[in-house]
JSON list of C-alpha atoms in Angstrom, two decimals:
[
{"chain": "A", "resi": 1, "resn": "MET", "atom": "CA", "xyz": [-3.02, -21.53, -47.42]},
{"chain": "A", "resi": 2, "resn": "LYS", "atom": "CA", "xyz": [-0.20, -22.69, -45.14]},
{"chain": "A", "resi": 3, "resn": "LYS", "atom": "CA", "xyz": [1.02, -19.10, -44.80]},
{"chain": "A", "resi": 4, "resn": "GLN", "atom": "CA", "xyz": [-2.45, -17.97, -43.70]},
{"chain": "A", "resi": 5, "resn": "ILE", "atom": "CA", "xyz": [-2.61, -20.74, -41.08]},
{"chain": "A", "resi": 6, "resn": "LYS", "atom": "CA", "xyz": [0.85, -19.80, -39.80]},
{"chain": "A", "resi": 7, "resn": "ASN", "atom": "CA", "xyz": [-0.17, -16.13, -39.57]},
{"chain": "A", "resi": 8, "resn": "ALA", "atom": "CA", "xyz": [-3.40, -17.00, -37.78]},
{"chain": "A", "resi": 9, "resn": "LEU", "atom": "CA", "xyz": [-1.50, -19.25, -35.37]},
{"chain": "A", "resi": 10, "resn": "ALA", "atom": "CA", "xyz": [1.09, -16.55, -34.71]},
{"chain": "A", "resi": 11, "resn": "ILE", "atom": "CA", "xyz": [-1.65, -13.99, -33.99]},
{"chain": "A", "resi": 12, "resn": "ALA", "atom": "CA", "xyz": [-3.43, -16.42, -31.65]},
{"chain": "A", "resi": 13, "resn": "LEU", "atom": "CA", "xyz": [-0.21, -17.18, -29.74]},
{"chain": "A", "resi": 14, "resn": "PHE", "atom": "CA", "xyz": [0.54, -13.46, -29.43]},
{"chain": "A", "resi": 15, "resn": "ALA", "atom": "CA", "xyz": [-2.98, -12.79, -28.10]},
{"chain": "A", "resi": 16, "resn": "ILE", "atom": "CA", "xyz": [-2.65, -15.61, -25.56]},
{"chain": "A", "resi": 17, "resn": "SER", "atom": "CA", "xyz": [0.74, -14.37, -24.35]},
{"chain": "A", "resi": 18, "resn": "MET", "atom": "CA", "xyz": [-0.64, -10.81, -23.95]},
{"chain": "A", "resi": 19, "resn": "SER", "atom": "CA", "xyz": [-3.59, -12.16, -22.00]},
{"chain": "A", "resi": 20, "resn": "MET", "atom": "CA", "xyz": [-1.30, -14.12, -19.68]},
{"chain": "A", "resi": 21, "resn": "THR", "atom": "CA", "xyz": [0.89, -11.06, -19.13]},
{"chain": "A", "resi": 22, "resn": "SER", "atom": "CA", "xyz": [-2.07, -8.82, -18.30]},
{"chain": "A", "resi": 23, "resn": "ASN", "atom": "CA", "xyz": [-3.49, -11.47, -15.93]},
{"chain": "A", "resi": 24, "resn": "ALA", "atom": "CA", "xyz": [-0.17, -11.69, -14.10]},
{"chain": "A", "resi": 25, "resn": "MET", "atom": "CA", "xyz": [-0.06, -7.91, -13.77]},
{"chain": "A", "resi": 26, "resn": "ALA", "atom": "CA", "xyz": [-3.67, -7.79, -12.56]},
{"chain": "A", "resi": 27, "resn": "THR", "atom": "CA", "xyz": [-2.90, -10.40, -9.92]},
{"chain": "A", "resi": 28, "resn": "GLU", "atom": "CA", "xyz": [-0.01, -8.35, -8.62]},
{"chain": "A", "resi": 29, "resn": "VAL", "atom": "CA", "xyz": [-2.08, -5.15, -8.50]},
{"chain": "A", "resi": 30, "resn": "SER", "atom": "CA", "xyz": [-4.89, -6.80, -6.55]},
{"chain": "A", "resi": 31, "resn": "LEU", "atom": "CA", "xyz": [-2.54, -8.21, -3.91]},
{"chain": "A", "resi": 32, "resn": "PRO", "atom": "CA", "xyz": [-4.49, -8.33, -0.63]},
{"chain": "A", "resi": 33, "resn": "VAL", "atom": "CA", "xyz": [-2.96, -5.75, 1.68]},
{"chain": "A", "resi": 34, "resn": "SER", "atom": "CA", "xyz": [-4.50, -4.16, 4.74]},
{"chain": "A", "resi": 35, "resn": "ILE", "atom": "CA", "xyz": [-3.67, -1.17, 6.90]},
{"chain": "A", "resi": 36, "resn": "ASN", "atom": "CA", "xyz": [-5.36, -1.53, 10.29]},
{"chain": "A", "resi": 37, "resn": "GLN", "atom": "CA", "xyz": [-5.20, 0.81, 13.25]},
{"chain": "A", "resi": 38, "resn": "VAL", "atom": "CA", "xyz": [-3.92, -0.99, 16.35]},
{"chain": "A", "resi": 39, "resn": "GLY", "atom": "CA", "xyz": [-4.13, 1.16, 19.46]},
{"chain": "A", "resi": 40, "resn": "LYS", "atom": "CA", "xyz": [-4.14, 4.95, 19.42]},
{"chain": "A", "resi": 41, "resn": "MET", "atom": "CA", "xyz": [-0.95, 5.69, 17.48]},
{"chain": "A", "resi": 42, "resn": "LYS", "atom": "CA", "xyz": [-0.14, 2.49, 15.56]},
{"chain": "A", "resi": 43, "resn": "PHE", "atom": "CA", "xyz": [-0.96, 0.93, 12.20]},
{"chain": "A", "resi": 44, "resn": "LEU", "atom": "CA", "xyz": [-0.34, -2.69, 11.23]},
{"chain": "A", "resi": 45, "resn": "VAL", "atom": "CA", "xyz": [0.41, -3.29, 7.55]},
{"chain": "A", "resi": 46, "resn": "SER", "atom": "CA", "xyz": [-0.36, -6.90, 6.59]},
{"chain": "A", "resi": 47, "resn": "ALA", "atom": "CA", "xyz": [0.05, -8.78, 3.33]},
{"chain": "A", "resi": 48, "resn": "GLU", "atom": "CA", "xyz": [0.61, -12.32, 2.16]},
{"chain": "A", "resi": 49, "resn": "PRO", "atom": "CA", "xyz": [4.13, -13.63, 2.92]},
{"chain": "A", "resi": 50, "resn": "ASN", "atom": "CA", "xyz": [6.90, -12.67, 0.49]},
{"chain": "A", "resi": 51, "resn": "SER", "atom": "CA", "xyz": [4.81, -9.90, -1.08]},
{"chain": "A", "resi": 52, "resn": "LYS", "atom": "CA", "xyz": [7.73, -7.53, -1.75]},
{"chain": "A", "resi": 53, "resn": "LEU", "atom": "CA", "xyz": [5.97, -4.31, -0.84]},
{"chain": "A", "resi": 54, "resn": "VAL", "atom": "CA", "xyz": [7.26, -0.80, -0.28]},
{"chain": "A", "resi": 55, "resn": "VAL", "atom": "CA", "xyz": [5.74, 1.38, 2.44]},
{"chain": "A", "resi": 56, "resn": "ILE", "atom": "CA", "xyz": [6.09, 5.15, 2.05]},
{"chain": "A", "resi": 57, "resn": "ILE", "atom": "CA", "xyz": [4.94, 7.69, 4.63]},
{"chain": "A", "resi": 58, "resn": "TYR", "atom": "CA", "xyz": [4.44, 11.33, 3.58]},
{"chain": "A", "resi": 59, "resn": "ASP", "atom": "CA", "xyz": [3.86, 14.47, 5.60]},
{"chain": "A", "resi": 60, "resn": "ALA", "atom": "CA", "xyz": [1.29, 17.16, 4.69]},
{"chain": "A", "resi": 61, "resn": "ASP", "atom": "CA", "xyz": [3.72, 18.73, 2.18]},
{"chain": "A", "resi": 62, "resn": "GLN", "atom": "CA", "xyz": [4.21, 15.39, 0.36]},
{"chain": "A", "resi": 63, "resn": "ASN", "atom": "CA", "xyz": [7.75, 15.01, 1.75]},
{"chain": "A", "resi": 64, "resn": "ILE", "atom": "CA", "xyz": [8.78, 11.41, 2.27]},
{"chain": "A", "resi": 65, "resn": "ILE", "atom": "CA", "xyz": [9.47, 10.97, 5.97]},
{"chain": "A", "resi": 66, "resn": "HIS", "atom": "CA", "xyz": [9.91, 7.19, 5.89]},
{"chain": "A", "resi": 67, "resn": "GLN", "atom": "CA", "xyz": [10.32, 4.52, 3.22]},
{"chain": "A", "resi": 68, "resn": "GLU", "atom": "CA", "xyz": [11.09, 0.82, 3.51]},
{"chain": "A", "resi": 69, "resn": "ALA", "atom": "CA", "xyz": [10.53, -2.55, 1.86]},
{"chain": "A", "resi": 70, "resn": "ILE", "atom": "CA", "xyz": [8.56, -5.17, 3.76]},
{"chain": "A", "resi": 71, "resn": "ALA", "atom": "CA", "xyz": [7.75, -8.81, 3.01]},
{"chain": "A", "resi": 72, "resn": "SER", "atom": "CA", "xyz": [4.54, -9.49, 4.94]},
{"chain": "A", "resi": 73, "resn": "LYS", "atom": "CA", "xyz": [3.79, -7.60, 8.20]},
{"chain": "A", "resi": 74, "resn": "LYS", "atom": "CA", "xyz": [5.08, -4.51, 9.94]},
{"chain": "A", "resi": 75, "resn": "LEU", "atom": "CA", "xyz": [3.80, -2.49, 12.89]},
{"chain": "A", "resi": 76, "resn": "TYR", "atom": "CA", "xyz": [4.27, 1.28, 12.57]},
{"chain": "A", "resi": 77, "resn": "ASN", "atom": "CA", "xyz": [4.23, 3.44, 15.70]},
{"chain": "A", "resi": 78, "resn": "PHE", "atom": "CA", "xyz": [3.52, 7.13, 15.04]},
{"chain": "A", "resi": 79, "resn": "ALA", "atom": "CA", "xyz": [3.74, 8.34, 18.65]},
{"chain": "A", "resi": 80, "resn": "ASN", "atom": "CA", "xyz": [6.92, 10.31, 17.91]},
{"chain": "A", "resi": 81, "resn": "LEU", "atom": "CA", "xyz": [5.47, 12.30, 14.98]},
{"chain": "A", "resi": 82, "resn": "LEU", "atom": "CA", "xyz": [4.40, 15.91, 15.38]},
{"chain": "A", "resi": 83, "resn": "ASP", "atom": "CA", "xyz": [0.78, 16.97, 15.00]},
{"chain": "A", "resi": 84, "resn": "GLY", "atom": "CA", "xyz": [-0.24, 17.14, 11.36]},
{"chain": "A", "resi": 85, "resn": "LYS", "atom": "CA", "xyz": [-1.65, 15.31, 8.37]},
{"chain": "A", "resi": 86, "resn": "TYR", "atom": "CA", "xyz": [0.13, 12.21, 7.01]},
{"chain": "A", "resi": 87, "resn": "LYS", "atom": "CA", "xyz": [-0.35, 9.62, 4.28]},
{"chain": "A", "resi": 88, "resn": "MET", "atom": "CA", "xyz": [0.84, 6.02, 4.09]},
{"chain": "A", "resi": 89, "resn": "GLU", "atom": "CA", "xyz": [1.08, 4.32, 0.70]},
{"chain": "A", "resi": 90, "resn": "ILE", "atom": "CA", "xyz": [1.74, 0.66, -0.01]},
{"chain": "A", "resi": 91, "resn": "MET", "atom": "CA", "xyz": [3.28, -0.07, -3.40]},
{"chain": "A", "resi": 92, "resn": "ASN", "atom": "CA", "xyz": [3.93, -3.36, -5.16]},
{"chain": "A", "resi": 93, "resn": "ALA", "atom": "CA", "xyz": [7.14, -4.36, -6.98]},
{"chain": "A", "resi": 94, "resn": "ASN", "atom": "CA", "xyz": [5.93, -2.50, -10.10]},
{"chain": "A", "resi": 95, "resn": "LYS", "atom": "CA", "xyz": [5.64, 0.75, -8.07]},
{"chain": "A", "resi": 96, "resn": "GLN", "atom": "CA", "xyz": [1.86, 0.73, -8.33]},
{"chain": "A", "resi": 97, "resn": "ILE", "atom": "CA", "xyz": [-0.09, 1.99, -5.32]},
{"chain": "A", "resi": 98, "resn": "ILE", "atom": "CA", "xyz": [-2.22, -0.87, -4.04]},
{"chain": "A", "resi": 99, "resn": "GLN", "atom": "CA", "xyz": [-3.36, 0.63, -0.73]},
{"chain": "A", "resi": 100, "resn": "SER", "atom": "CA", "xyz": [-3.19, 4.00, 1.00]},
{"chain": "A", "resi": 101, "resn": "LYS", "atom": "CA", "xyz": [-4.39, 5.61, 4.19]},
{"chain": "A", "resi": 102, "resn": "THR", "atom": "CA", "xyz": [-4.48, 9.27, 5.23]},
{"chain": "A", "resi": 103, "resn": "PHE", "atom": "CA", "xyz": [-4.43, 10.12, 8.92]},
{"chain": "A", "resi": 104, "resn": "ASN", "atom": "CA", "xyz": [-4.16, 13.12, 11.22]},
{"chain": "A", "resi": 105, "resn": "ILE", "atom": "CA", "xyz": [-2.26, 13.38, 14.45]},
{"chain": "A", "resi": 106, "resn": "LEU", "atom": "CA", "xyz": [-3.79, 15.90, 16.84]},
{"chain": "A", "resi": 107, "resn": "THR", "atom": "CA", "xyz": [-2.87, 16.53, 20.45]},
{"chain": "A", "resi": 108, "resn": "GLU", "atom": "CA", "xyz": [-5.86, 17.47, 22.55]},
{"chain": "A", "resi": 109, "resn": "VAL", "atom": "CA", "xyz": [-5.51, 19.14, 25.92]},
{"chain": "A", "resi": 110, "resn": "LYS", "atom": "CA", "xyz": [-8.51, 18.71, 28.20]},
{"chain": "A", "resi": 111, "resn": "ARG", "atom": "CA", "xyz": [-9.16, 20.55, 31.42]},
{"chain": "A", "resi": 112, "resn": "ASP", "atom": "CA", "xyz": [-11.76, 19.58, 34.00]},
{"chain": "A", "resi": 113, "resn": "LEU", "atom": "CA", "xyz": [-13.16, 21.41, 36.99]},
{"chain": "A", "resi": 114, "resn": "VAL", "atom": "CA", "xyz": [-13.86, 19.08, 39.87]},
{"chain": "A", "resi": 115, "resn": "ALA", "atom": "CA", "xyz": [-15.64, 20.41, 42.97]},
{"chain": "A", "resi": 116, "resn": "VAL", "atom": "CA", "xyz": [-14.16, 19.22, 46.29]},
{"chain": "A", "resi": 117, "resn": "GLN", "atom": "CA", "xyz": [-16.48, 19.27, 49.38]}
]
């Protein structure tokens, strides 16, 4: 009888520890992060302080053109990039993607005809 109680207790403790581990992982995955466009060629990445995030920027061929760790906020200026398609991914400490944004840079040339009297 005592052996059965010990086994049941051990199973219950194991189940509780697994639940706590999965809850901790779920919390880290759902970390509130935002990527907001600020101006014509800038994005602001914002997260809670001390979030330990990694920002990776890819070109259209999936080549990494920039990668860095940030703790809470960072403004990215893309004015110096060539025309093309890009992707920004935000990853947590477990290398899980928690936010991403795809964007295109396109230079438009406009011509106007203005009549002068």
